[in-house]
Amino acid sequence: MHVIDSHTGGMPTRVILEGSPDLGSGPLSARAKTLSAEHADFCNSVLLEPRGQAGMVAALLVEPVDPECVTGVIYFDADAVLGMCGHGTIGLAVTLARMGRISQGIHKIETPAGVVTVELHDANTVSVTNIESRRIHHQATVDVEGVGAVTGDMAYGGNWFFIADAPFEVTTANIPALTDLSVAIRDACIRAGLTGPEGQPVDHVILSGASPNAAALRRNFVLCPDNEYDRSPCGTGSSAFVSCLAAAGQLAEGEEIVLESVIGSSYRLSYRPGPTGGVIPRITGQAHIMAETTLVFDQNDPFKAGIV
Ligand code: PYC
């Protein structure tokens, strides 16, 4: 299996160029469901140790339905198939440029959540115009085991986020505590039945804190479905965050802000109004290629499907 690995603000993306299971030719959302339901071994073998690494997200290239798109892509982490992935799309654009498949300019990419556009500025810098994002629930309170009541917003940015203020500093030293708290909050959201309009459960949690960097509005810790934290500021999470700022009247159309990850990497963000009352976020960040690799799957390897 031929893969190209990059990282976006420290968060790894593994683009799978060949060697994927046959997912058919239907809508990408249906192909994503098939991948999730029928190919867990494939997903594990690519992302889990010993071949993969903690936090890594895979970007499986597939034929798009929309002929205007340069490619289709299905993202997954070690636990779940994702609707969209912002850091992954920045990494994918830089990877496609390295392969000579795109040049500087604007290109469309199809994801299970919808068509997004990427603008490649140079070999490393990409702006993603995401799908329409929106605040779903304002100031919902959930009862978190061992903590008590936690109040926050639920928002959609291509994945489903619960967003609350961090009760302590968002620093690398606090990553274990931030992870534990976020997992407990996600469990509480699921127990409370806090969902999107079609019953979509919260799959990511953002704990938002102050940044020591005057240029950044917030420093956000983001928990992913595999219980790893996003090393980047999380493209879909930042989109959800921006939708909440917009809904609260705290960010004007076109105004640019900087959001940081817990490790201090950053995205620039702005939005324009969406067609159905949400926002269309624009996320600018940088990715760097790390490796071009052929993964080998030895039939006699006892850990062929990863260390589960
Ligand atoms: O950047 O959207 C993102 C993302 C989702 C999960 C990990 N990164």
PDB file of C-alpha atoms and ligand atoms in Angstrom:
ATOM      1  CA  MET A   1       0.000   0.000   0.000  1.00  0.00           C
ATOM      2  CA  HIS A   2       1.512   3.309  -1.094  1.00  0.00           C
ATOM      3  CA  VAL A   3       1.010   6.152   1.397  1.00  0.00           C
ATOM      4  CA  ILE A   4       2.269   9.710   1.857  1.00  0.00           C
ATOM      5  CA  ASP A   5       2.475  11.053   5.419  1.00  0.00           C
ATOM      6  CA  SER A   6       2.321  14.726   6.304  1.00  0.00           C
ATOM      7  CA  HIS A   7       1.577  16.722   9.416  1.00  0.00           C
ATOM      8  CA  THR A   8      -0.543  19.835   9.762  1.00  0.00           C
ATOM      9  CA  GLY A   9       0.478  21.869  12.785  1.00  0.00           C
ATOM     10  CA  GLY A  10       1.858  18.662  14.298  1.00  0.00           C
ATOM     11  CA  MET A  11      -1.190  16.479  13.519  1.00  0.00           C
ATOM     12  CA  PRO A  12      -0.349  13.572  11.190  1.00  0.00           C
ATOM     13  CA  THR A  13      -2.280  12.645   8.031  1.00  0.00           C
ATOM     14  CA  ARG A  14      -1.616   9.448   6.065  1.00  0.00           C
ATOM     15  CA  VAL A  15      -2.890   9.742   2.481  1.00  0.00           C
ATOM     16  CA  ILE A  16      -3.643   6.274   1.059  1.00  0.00           C
ATOM     17  CA  LEU A  17      -2.967   6.342  -2.662  1.00  0.00           C
ATOM     18  CA  GLU A  18      -3.694   2.705  -3.475  1.00  0.00           C
ATOM     19  CA  GLY A  19      -4.544  -0.606  -1.830  1.00  0.00           C
ATOM     20  CA  SER A  20      -7.941   0.241  -0.341  1.00  0.00           C
ATOM     21  CA  PRO A  21     -10.993  -2.067  -0.213  1.00  0.00           C
ATOM     22  CA  ASP A  22     -13.668  -1.687  -2.884  1.00  0.00           C
ATOM     23  CA  LEU A  23     -16.336   0.660  -1.481  1.00  0.00           C
ATOM     24  CA  GLY A  24     -18.473   0.879  -4.624  1.00  0.00           C
ATOM     25  CA  SER A  25     -19.336   4.058  -6.483  1.00  0.00           C
ATOM     26  CA  GLY A  26     -22.286   5.507  -4.518  1.00  0.00           C
ATOM     27  CA  PRO A  27     -22.364   8.790  -2.583  1.00  0.00           C
ATOM     28  CA  LEU A  28     -19.301   9.274  -0.384  1.00  0.00           C
ATOM     29  CA  SER A  29     -21.479   9.202   2.750  1.00  0.00           C
ATOM     30  CA  ALA A  30     -22.614   5.653   1.784  1.00  0.00           C
ATOM     31  CA  ARG A  31     -19.047   4.575   0.986  1.00  0.00           C
ATOM     32  CA  ALA A  32     -17.940   5.975   4.375  1.00  0.00           C
ATOM     33  CA  LYS A  33     -20.638   3.857   6.101  1.00  0.00           C
ATOM     34  CA  THR A  34     -19.403   0.742   4.254  1.00  0.00           C
ATOM     35  CA  LEU A  35     -15.826   1.470   5.291  1.00  0.00           C
ATOM     36  CA  SER A  36     -16.905   1.873   8.911  1.00  0.00           C
ATOM     37  CA  ALA A  37     -19.181  -1.205   8.992  1.00  0.00           C
ATOM     38  CA  GLU A  38     -17.132  -3.705   6.973  1.00  0.00           C
ATOM     39  CA  HIS A  39     -13.457  -2.768   7.007  1.00  0.00           C
ATOM     40  CA  ALA A  40     -12.339  -2.192  10.591  1.00  0.00           C
ATOM     41  CA  ASP A  41      -9.269  -4.423  10.077  1.00  0.00           C
ATOM     42  CA  PHE A  42      -8.160  -2.345   7.115  1.00  0.00           C
ATOM     43  CA  CYS A  43      -8.539   0.917   9.093  1.00  0.00           C
ATOM     44  CA  ASN A  44      -6.731  -0.515  12.127  1.00  0.00           C
ATOM     45  CA  SER A  45      -3.875  -1.930  10.086  1.00  0.00           C
ATOM     46  CA  VAL A  46      -3.125   1.475   8.557  1.00  0.00           C
ATOM     47  CA  LEU A  47      -3.375   3.632  11.689  1.00  0.00           C
ATOM     48  CA  LEU A  48      -2.665   1.581  14.784  1.00  0.00           C
ATOM     49  CA  GLU A  49       0.828   0.722  15.939  1.00  0.00           C
ATOM     50  CA  PRO A  50       3.095  -0.773  14.716  1.00  0.00           C
ATOM     51  CA  ARG A  51       2.479   0.845  11.284  1.00  0.00           C
ATOM     52  CA  GLY A  52       0.626   3.938  12.438  1.00  0.00           C
ATOM     53  CA  GLN A  53       1.095   6.415  15.245  1.00  0.00           C
ATOM     54  CA  ALA A  54      -1.041   8.012  17.934  1.00  0.00           C
ATOM     55  CA  GLY A  55      -3.390  10.682  16.636  1.00  0.00           C
ATOM     56  CA  MET A  56      -2.840   9.846  12.975  1.00  0.00           C
ATOM     57  CA  VAL A  57      -5.799  10.354  10.603  1.00  0.00           C
ATOM     58  CA  ALA A  58      -5.975   8.506   7.273  1.00  0.00           C
ATOM     59  CA  ALA A  59      -7.202  10.085   4.053  1.00  0.00           C
ATOM     60  CA  LEU A  60      -8.420   7.386   1.696  1.00  0.00           C
ATOM     61  CA  LEU A  61      -8.551   8.666  -1.887  1.00  0.00           C
ATOM     62  CA  VAL A  62     -11.665   7.562  -3.794  1.00  0.00           C
ATOM     63  CA  GLU A  63     -13.273   8.460  -7.101  1.00  0.00           C
ATOM     64  CA  PRO A  64     -15.480  11.568  -6.595  1.00  0.00           C
ATOM     65  CA  VAL A  65     -19.141  11.625  -7.664  1.00  0.00           C
ATOM     66  CA  ASP A  66     -18.838  15.305  -8.672  1.00  0.00           C
ATOM     67  CA  PRO A  67     -16.640  15.423 -11.795  1.00  0.00           C
ATOM     68  CA  GLU A  68     -15.486  18.953 -10.875  1.00  0.00           C
ATOM     69  CA  CYS A  69     -13.654  17.565  -7.831  1.00  0.00           C
ATOM     70  CA  VAL A  70      -9.983  16.743  -8.118  1.00  0.00           C
ATOM     71  CA  THR A  71     -10.555  13.728  -5.841  1.00  0.00           C
ATOM     72  CA  GLY A  72     -12.918  12.218  -3.318  1.00  0.00           C
ATOM     73  CA  VAL A  73     -11.604  11.451   0.151  1.00  0.00           C
ATOM     74  CA  ILE A  74     -12.823   9.536   3.193  1.00  0.00           C
ATOM     75  CA  TYR A  75     -11.074  10.375   6.457  1.00  0.00           C
ATOM     76  CA  PHE A  76     -10.842   8.033   9.428  1.00  0.00           C
ATOM     77  CA  ASP A  77      -9.012   7.901  12.741  1.00  0.00           C
ATOM     78  CA  ALA A  78      -8.240   4.796  14.793  1.00  0.00           C
ATOM     79  CA  ASP A  79     -11.810   4.707  16.122  1.00  0.00           C
ATOM     80  CA  ALA A  80     -14.194   6.251  13.603  1.00  0.00           C
ATOM     81  CA  VAL A  81     -14.805   7.306  10.028  1.00  0.00           C
ATOM     82  CA  LEU A  82     -15.008  11.125  10.011  1.00  0.00           C
ATOM     83  CA  GLY A  83     -17.452  13.329   8.092  1.00  0.00           C
ATOM     84  CA  MET A  84     -14.702  15.803   7.236  1.00  0.00           C
ATOM     85  CA  CYS A  85     -11.236  16.627   8.502  1.00  0.00           C
ATOM     86  CA  GLY A  86      -9.713  20.088   8.255  1.00  0.00           C
ATOM     87  CA  HIS A  87      -6.109  19.280   9.120  1.00  0.00           C
ATOM     88  CA  GLY A  88      -6.375  16.246   6.831  1.00  0.00           C
ATOM     89  CA  THR A  89      -7.599  18.412   3.933  1.00  0.00           C
ATOM     90  CA  ILE A  90      -4.650  20.801   4.366  1.00  0.00           C
ATOM     91  CA  GLY A  91      -2.315  17.778   4.427  1.00  0.00           C
ATOM     92  CA  LEU A  92      -4.090  16.262   1.410  1.00  0.00           C
ATOM     93  CA  ALA A  93      -3.737  19.450  -0.655  1.00  0.00           C
ATOM     94  CA  VAL A  94       0.003  19.634   0.085  1.00  0.00           C
ATOM     95  CA  THR A  95       0.297  15.932  -0.798  1.00  0.00           C
ATOM     96  CA  LEU A  96      -1.602  16.337  -4.096  1.00  0.00           C
ATOM     97  CA  ALA A  97       0.704  19.256  -4.939  1.00  0.00           C
ATOM     98  CA  ARG A  98       3.769  17.149  -4.238  1.00  0.00           C
ATOM     99  CA  MET A  99       2.372  14.454  -6.548  1.00  0.00           C
ATOM    100  CA  GLY A 100       1.854  17.047  -9.280  1.00  0.00           C
ATOM    101  CA  ARG A 101      -1.937  16.523  -9.212  1.00  0.00           C
ATOM    102  CA  ILE A 102      -2.733  20.132  -8.290  1.00  0.00           C
ATOM    103  CA  SER A 103      -0.916  23.446  -8.676  1.00  0.00           C
ATOM    104  CA  GLN A 104      -1.357  26.813  -6.943  1.00  0.00           C
ATOM    105  CA  GLY A 105      -4.977  27.952  -7.113  1.00  0.00           C
ATOM    106  CA  ILE A 106      -8.437  26.749  -6.093  1.00  0.00           C
ATOM    107  CA  HIS A 107      -9.566  23.106  -6.297  1.00  0.00           C
ATOM    108  CA  LYS A 108     -12.652  21.169  -5.167  1.00  0.00           C
ATOM    109  CA  ILE A 109     -12.463  18.046  -3.007  1.00  0.00           C
ATOM    110  CA  GLU A 110     -15.444  15.775  -2.215  1.00  0.00           C
ATOM    111  CA  THR A 111     -15.872  14.459   1.337  1.00  0.00           C
ATOM    112  CA  PRO A 112     -18.722  12.516   2.988  1.00  0.00           C
ATOM    113  CA  ALA A 113     -19.867  15.830   4.555  1.00  0.00           C
ATOM    114  CA  GLY A 114     -19.961  17.618   1.180  1.00  0.00           C
ATOM    115  CA  VAL A 115     -17.705  19.385  -1.304  1.00  0.00           C
ATOM    116  CA  VAL A 116     -15.009  21.655   0.171  1.00  0.00           C
ATOM    117  CA  THR A 117     -12.531  23.831  -1.688  1.00  0.00           C
ATOM    118  CA  VAL A 118      -8.818  24.193  -1.110  1.00  0.00           C
ATOM    119  CA  GLU A 119      -6.697  27.121  -2.184  1.00  0.00           C
ATOM    120  CA  LEU A 120      -3.042  26.153  -2.478  1.00  0.00           C
ATOM    121  CA  HIS A 121      -0.965  29.281  -1.828  1.00  0.00           C
ATOM    122  CA  ASP A 122       2.490  27.651  -1.867  1.00  0.00           C
ATOM    123  CA  ALA A 123       4.019  24.214  -1.256  1.00  0.00           C
ATOM    124  CA  ASN A 124       2.884  24.265   2.392  1.00  0.00           C
ATOM    125  CA  THR A 125       0.130  26.842   2.881  1.00  0.00           C
ATOM    126  CA  VAL A 126      -3.512  26.005   2.193  1.00  0.00           C
ATOM    127  CA  SER A 127      -6.881  27.658   2.822  1.00  0.00           C
ATOM    128  CA  VAL A 128      -9.855  25.322   3.154  1.00  0.00           C
ATOM    129  CA  THR A 129     -13.378  26.604   2.583  1.00  0.00           C
ATOM    130  CA  ASN A 130     -15.395  24.170   4.666  1.00  0.00           C
ATOM    131  CA  ILE A 131     -18.987  22.963   4.451  1.00  0.00           C
ATOM    132  CA  GLU A 132     -21.673  25.059   6.169  1.00  0.00           C
ATOM    133  CA  SER A 133     -21.145  24.893   9.920  1.00  0.00           C
ATOM    134  CA  ARG A 134     -23.579  25.820  12.653  1.00  0.00           C
ATOM    135  CA  ARG A 135     -24.311  26.017  16.352  1.00  0.00           C
ATOM    136  CA  ILE A 136     -26.830  23.283  17.221  1.00  0.00           C
ATOM    137  CA  HIS A 137     -27.485  23.737  20.963  1.00  0.00           C
ATOM    138  CA  HIS A 138     -26.659  26.834  23.000  1.00  0.00           C
ATOM    139  CA  GLN A 139     -25.619  26.501  26.650  1.00  0.00           C
ATOM    140  CA  ALA A 140     -26.593  22.865  27.155  1.00  0.00           C
ATOM    141  CA  THR A 141     -25.790  21.459  30.583  1.00  0.00           C
ATOM    142  CA  VAL A 142     -24.652  17.852  31.037  1.00  0.00           C
ATOM    143  CA  ASP A 143     -23.930  15.949  34.233  1.00  0.00           C
ATOM    144  CA  VAL A 144     -20.310  14.770  34.047  1.00  0.00           C
ATOM    145  CA  GLU A 145     -19.344  11.803  36.220  1.00  0.00           C
ATOM    146  CA  GLY A 146     -16.975  12.851  39.003  1.00  0.00           C
ATOM    147  CA  VAL A 147     -17.207  16.527  37.985  1.00  0.00           C
ATOM    148  CA  GLY A 148     -20.843  17.665  38.084  1.00  0.00           C
ATOM    149  CA  ALA A 149     -22.633  20.049  35.744  1.00  0.00           C
ATOM    150  CA  VAL A 150     -20.746  21.278  32.670  1.00  0.00           C
ATOM    151  CA  THR A 151     -22.346  23.818  30.336  1.00  0.00           C
ATOM    152  CA  GLY A 152     -21.384  24.370  26.713  1.00  0.00           C
ATOM    153  CA  ASP A 153     -22.544  24.603  23.106  1.00  0.00           C
ATOM    154  CA  MET A 154     -22.979  21.754  20.634  1.00  0.00           C
ATOM    155  CA  ALA A 155     -21.906  22.696  17.102  1.00  0.00           C
ATOM    156  CA  TYR A 156     -21.324  21.071  13.718  1.00  0.00           C
ATOM    157  CA  GLY A 157     -18.264  21.761  11.559  1.00  0.00           C
ATOM    158  CA  GLY A 158     -18.132  18.522   9.559  1.00  0.00           C
ATOM    159  CA  ASN A 159     -18.024  16.522  12.820  1.00  0.00           C
ATOM    160  CA  TRP A 160     -20.092  16.982  16.013  1.00  0.00           C
ATOM    161  CA  PHE A 161     -18.536  19.020  18.830  1.00  0.00           C
ATOM    162  CA  PHE A 162     -19.356  19.878  22.433  1.00  0.00           C
ATOM    163  CA  ILE A 163     -17.532  23.122  23.278  1.00  0.00           C
ATOM    164  CA  ALA A 164     -16.951  24.281  26.848  1.00  0.00           C
ATOM    165  CA  ASP A 165     -14.482  26.516  28.683  1.00  0.00           C
ATOM    166  CA  ALA A 166     -11.503  24.614  30.080  1.00  0.00           C
ATOM    167  CA  PRO A 167     -11.566  24.721  33.897  1.00  0.00           C
ATOM    168  CA  PHE A 168      -7.760  24.791  33.961  1.00  0.00           C
ATOM    169  CA  GLU A 169      -4.956  25.966  31.677  1.00  0.00           C
ATOM    170  CA  VAL A 170      -4.762  24.530  28.148  1.00  0.00           C
ATOM    171  CA  THR A 171      -1.091  23.508  28.267  1.00  0.00           C
ATOM    172  CA  THR A 172       0.831  20.402  27.212  1.00  0.00           C
ATOM    173  CA  ALA A 173       1.423  19.566  30.891  1.00  0.00           C
ATOM    174  CA  ASN A 174      -2.346  19.275  31.311  1.00  0.00           C
ATOM    175  CA  ILE A 175      -2.969  17.005  28.272  1.00  0.00           C
ATOM    176  CA  PRO A 176      -3.718  13.894  30.422  1.00  0.00           C
ATOM    177  CA  ALA A 177      -6.198  15.827  32.596  1.00  0.00           C
ATOM    178  CA  LEU A 178      -7.771  17.558  29.571  1.00  0.00           C
ATOM    179  CA  THR A 179      -8.134  14.172  27.866  1.00  0.00           C
ATOM    180  CA  ASP A 180      -9.789  12.549  30.902  1.00  0.00           C
ATOM    181  CA  LEU A 181     -12.195  15.462  31.350  1.00  0.00           C
ATOM    182  CA  SER A 182     -13.083  15.536  27.635  1.00  0.00           C
ATOM    183  CA  VAL A 183     -13.770  11.791  27.546  1.00  0.00           C
ATOM    184  CA  ALA A 184     -16.048  12.174  30.597  1.00  0.00           C
ATOM    185  CA  ILE A 185     -17.846  15.122  28.957  1.00  0.00           C
ATOM    186  CA  ARG A 186     -18.370  13.191  25.700  1.00  0.00           C
ATOM    187  CA  ASP A 187     -19.765  10.234  27.709  1.00  0.00           C
ATOM    188  CA  ALA A 188     -22.095  12.628  29.561  1.00  0.00           C
ATOM    189  CA  CYS A 189     -23.328  14.163  26.277  1.00  0.00           C
ATOM    190  CA  ILE A 190     -24.105  10.680  24.946  1.00  0.00           C
ATOM    191  CA  ARG A 191     -25.849   9.680  28.201  1.00  0.00           C
ATOM    192  CA  ALA A 192     -27.881  12.905  28.115  1.00  0.00           C
ATOM    193  CA  GLY A 193     -28.977  12.236  24.518  1.00  0.00           C
ATOM    194  CA  LEU A 194     -27.487  15.514  23.287  1.00  0.00           C
ATOM    195  CA  THR A 195     -27.496  15.056  19.512  1.00  0.00           C
ATOM    196  CA  GLY A 196     -27.576  16.730  16.140  1.00  0.00           C
ATOM    197  CA  PRO A 197     -30.896  17.075  14.265  1.00  0.00           C
ATOM    198  CA  GLU A 198     -30.811  13.471  12.999  1.00  0.00           C
ATOM    199  CA  GLY A 199     -29.591  11.925  16.237  1.00  0.00           C
ATOM    200  CA  GLN A 200     -25.864  12.430  15.559  1.00  0.00           C
ATOM    201  CA  PRO A 201     -23.945  11.975  18.819  1.00  0.00           C
ATOM    202  CA  VAL A 202     -21.176  14.267  20.049  1.00  0.00           C
ATOM    203  CA  ASP A 203     -17.950  12.719  18.697  1.00  0.00           C
ATOM    204  CA  HIS A 204     -15.411  15.461  19.547  1.00  0.00           C
ATOM    205  CA  VAL A 205     -14.990  17.759  22.576  1.00  0.00           C
ATOM    206  CA  ILE A 206     -13.322  21.186  22.682  1.00  0.00           C
ATOM    207  CA  LEU A 207     -12.061  22.672  25.946  1.00  0.00           C
ATOM    208  CA  SER A 208     -11.272  26.282  25.227  1.00  0.00           C
ATOM    209  CA  GLY A 209      -8.744  28.356  27.148  1.00  0.00           C
ATOM    210  CA  ALA A 210      -6.775  31.568  27.026  1.00  0.00           C
ATOM    211  CA  SER A 211      -3.633  31.717  24.898  1.00  0.00           C
ATOM    212  CA  PRO A 212      -0.324  33.153  26.102  1.00  0.00           C
ATOM    213  CA  ASN A 213       0.066  34.464  22.534  1.00  0.00           C
ATOM    214  CA  ALA A 214      -1.538  37.908  22.095  1.00  0.00           C
ATOM    215  CA  ALA A 215      -2.248  37.197  18.414  1.00  0.00           C
ATOM    216  CA  ALA A 216      -4.458  34.183  19.214  1.00  0.00           C
ATOM    217  CA  LEU A 217      -8.069  34.542  20.353  1.00  0.00           C
ATOM    218  CA  ARG A 218      -8.146  31.139  22.099  1.00  0.00           C
ATOM    219  CA  ARG A 219      -6.022  28.047  22.677  1.00  0.00           C
ATOM    220  CA  ASN A 220      -8.266  24.980  22.228  1.00  0.00           C
ATOM    221  CA  PHE A 221      -7.780  21.409  23.359  1.00  0.00           C
ATOM    222  CA  VAL A 222      -9.672  19.031  21.017  1.00  0.00           C
ATOM    223  CA  LEU A 223     -10.504  15.396  21.816  1.00  0.00           C
ATOM    224  CA  CYS A 224     -10.957  13.106  18.777  1.00  0.00           C
ATOM    225  CA  PRO A 225     -13.082   9.901  18.632  1.00  0.00           C
ATOM    226  CA  ASP A 226     -10.016   7.688  19.225  1.00  0.00           C
ATOM    227  CA  ASN A 227      -9.419   9.558  22.540  1.00  0.00           C
ATOM    228  CA  GLU A 228      -6.300  11.194  21.100  1.00  0.00           C
ATOM    229  CA  TYR A 229      -5.981  14.973  21.184  1.00  0.00           C
ATOM    230  CA  ASP A 230      -5.684  16.984  17.993  1.00  0.00           C
ATOM    231  CA  ARG A 231      -2.154  18.363  17.687  1.00  0.00           C
ATOM    232  CA  SER A 232      -3.528  20.943  15.219  1.00  0.00           C
ATOM    233  CA  PRO A 233      -6.269  23.425  16.184  1.00  0.00           C
ATOM    234  CA  CYS A 234      -8.703  21.007  14.391  1.00  0.00           C
ATOM    235  CA  GLY A 235     -10.225  22.326  11.175  1.00  0.00           C
ATOM    236  CA  THR A 236     -13.733  21.004  11.736  1.00  0.00           C
ATOM    237  CA  GLY A 237     -13.522  21.971  15.427  1.00  0.00           C
ATOM    238  CA  SER A 238     -12.376  25.496  14.600  1.00  0.00           C
ATOM    239  CA  SER A 239     -15.267  25.695  12.109  1.00  0.00           C
ATOM    240  CA  ALA A 240     -17.716  24.660  14.832  1.00  0.00           C
ATOM    241  CA  PHE A 241     -16.082  27.171  17.215  1.00  0.00           C
ATOM    242  CA  VAL A 242     -16.393  29.991  14.665  1.00  0.00           C
ATOM    243  CA  SER A 243     -20.070  29.125  14.129  1.00  0.00           C
ATOM    244  CA  CYS A 244     -20.648  29.621  17.871  1.00  0.00           C
ATOM    245  CA  LEU A 245     -18.767  32.941  17.904  1.00  0.00           C
ATOM    246  CA  ALA A 246     -20.858  34.087  14.935  1.00  0.00           C
ATOM    247  CA  ALA A 247     -24.128  32.933  16.541  1.00  0.00           C
ATOM    248  CA  ALA A 248     -23.197  34.798  19.737  1.00  0.00           C
ATOM    249  CA  GLY A 249     -22.477  37.989  17.773  1.00  0.00           C
ATOM    250  CA  GLN A 250     -18.805  37.843  18.807  1.00  0.00           C
ATOM    251  CA  LEU A 251     -17.298  37.550  15.307  1.00  0.00           C
ATOM    252  CA  ALA A 252     -18.301  39.552  12.245  1.00  0.00           C
ATOM    253  CA  GLU A 253     -18.390  38.218   8.678  1.00  0.00           C
ATOM    254  CA  GLY A 254     -14.896  38.451   7.125  1.00  0.00           C
ATOM    255  CA  GLU A 255     -13.153  39.267  10.423  1.00  0.00           C
ATOM    256  CA  GLU A 256     -10.038  37.125  10.840  1.00  0.00           C
ATOM    257  CA  ILE A 257      -9.031  35.381  14.071  1.00  0.00           C
ATOM    258  CA  VAL A 258      -6.231  33.008  15.076  1.00  0.00           C
ATOM    259  CA  LEU A 259      -7.016  29.800  16.979  1.00  0.00           C
ATOM    260  CA  GLU A 260      -4.268  27.697  18.549  1.00  0.00           C
ATOM    261  CA  SER A 261      -3.950  24.041  19.432  1.00  0.00           C
ATOM    262  CA  VAL A 262      -2.811  22.793  22.830  1.00  0.00           C
ATOM    263  CA  ILE A 263       0.735  22.488  21.411  1.00  0.00           C
ATOM    264  CA  GLY A 264       0.623  26.074  20.084  1.00  0.00           C
ATOM    265  CA  SER A 265       0.202  25.456  16.335  1.00  0.00           C
ATOM    266  CA  SER A 266      -2.279  27.831  14.729  1.00  0.00           C
ATOM    267  CA  TYR A 267      -4.895  28.415  12.020  1.00  0.00           C
ATOM    268  CA  ARG A 268      -6.254  31.696  10.702  1.00  0.00           C
ATOM    269  CA  LEU A 269     -10.046  31.663  10.412  1.00  0.00           C
ATOM    270  CA  SER A 270     -12.854  33.778   9.044  1.00  0.00           C
ATOM    271  CA  TYR A 271     -16.346  33.076   7.725  1.00  0.00           C
ATOM    272  CA  ARG A 272     -19.058  34.201   5.356  1.00  0.00           C
ATOM    273  CA  PRO A 273     -22.751  33.532   5.987  1.00  0.00           C
ATOM    274  CA  GLY A 274     -24.030  30.145   4.796  1.00  0.00           C
ATOM    275  CA  PRO A 275     -27.151  29.603   2.660  1.00  0.00           C
ATOM    276  CA  THR A 276     -29.196  28.033   5.490  1.00  0.00           C
ATOM    277  CA  GLY A 277     -28.328  30.250   8.455  1.00  0.00           C
ATOM    278  CA  GLY A 278     -24.948  28.789   9.383  1.00  0.00           C
ATOM    279  CA  VAL A 279     -21.467  29.961   8.419  1.00  0.00           C
ATOM    280  CA  ILE A 280     -19.005  28.944   5.696  1.00  0.00           C
ATOM    281  CA  PRO A 281     -15.631  28.910   7.481  1.00  0.00           C
ATOM    282  CA  ARG A 282     -12.292  29.521   5.783  1.00  0.00           C
ATOM    283  CA  ILE A 283      -9.329  27.916   7.528  1.00  0.00           C
ATOM    284  CA  THR A 284      -5.718  28.689   6.624  1.00  0.00           C
ATOM    285  CA  GLY A 285      -2.872  26.511   7.862  1.00  0.00           C
ATOM    286  CA  GLN A 286       0.323  24.777   6.863  1.00  0.00           C
ATOM    287  CA  ALA A 287       1.277  21.148   6.295  1.00  0.00           C
ATOM    288  CA  HIS A 288       4.626  19.475   5.692  1.00  0.00           C
ATOM    289  CA  ILE A 289       5.362  16.149   4.012  1.00  0.00           C
ATOM    290  CA  MET A 290       7.156  13.644   6.283  1.00  0.00           C
ATOM    291  CA  ALA A 291       7.372  10.367   4.352  1.00  0.00           C
ATOM    292  CA  GLU A 292       6.487   8.493   1.195  1.00  0.00           C
ATOM    293  CA  THR A 293       6.158   4.871   2.158  1.00  0.00           C
ATOM    294  CA  THR A 294       5.057   1.459   0.979  1.00  0.00           C
ATOM    295  CA  LEU A 295       3.258  -0.324   3.819  1.00  0.00           C
ATOM    296  CA  VAL A 296       3.764  -4.089   3.758  1.00  0.00           C
ATOM    297  CA  PHE A 297       1.144  -6.513   5.144  1.00  0.00           C
ATOM    298  CA  ASP A 298       2.794  -9.886   5.716  1.00  0.00           C
ATOM    299  CA  GLN A 299       0.114 -12.647   5.956  1.00  0.00           C
ATOM    300  CA  ASN A 300       2.209 -14.289   8.704  1.00  0.00           C
ATOM    301  CA  ASP A 301       2.471 -11.085  10.756  1.00  0.00           C
ATOM    302  CA  PRO A 302       0.509 -11.636  14.031  1.00  0.00           C
ATOM    303  CA  PHE A 303      -0.012  -7.847  14.210  1.00  0.00           C
ATOM    304  CA  LYS A 304      -1.031  -7.416  10.570  1.00  0.00           C
ATOM    305  CA  ALA A 305      -4.235  -5.644  11.690  1.00  0.00           C
ATOM    306  CA  GLY A 306      -2.421  -3.479  14.249  1.00  0.00           C
ATOM    307  CA  ILE A 307      -2.254  -3.678  18.022  1.00  0.00           C
ATOM    308  CA  VAL A 308      -5.945  -3.384  18.866  1.00  0.00           C
TER     309      VAL A 308
HETATM  310  O1  PYC B   1      -8.857  18.895  11.627  1.00  0.00           O
HETATM  311  O2  PYC B   1     -11.004  18.546  11.392  1.00  0.00           O
HETATM  312  C1  PYC B   1      -9.900  18.236  11.807  1.00  0.00           C
HETATM  313  C2  PYC B   1      -9.767  16.972  12.567  1.00  0.00           C
HETATM  314  C3  PYC B   1     -10.764  16.114  12.923  1.00  0.00           C
HETATM  315  C4  PYC B   1     -10.161  15.075  13.643  1.00  0.00           C
HETATM  316  C5  PYC B   1      -8.821  15.325  13.690  1.00  0.00           C
HETATM  317  N1  PYC B   1      -8.597  16.486  13.026  1.00  0.00           N
END
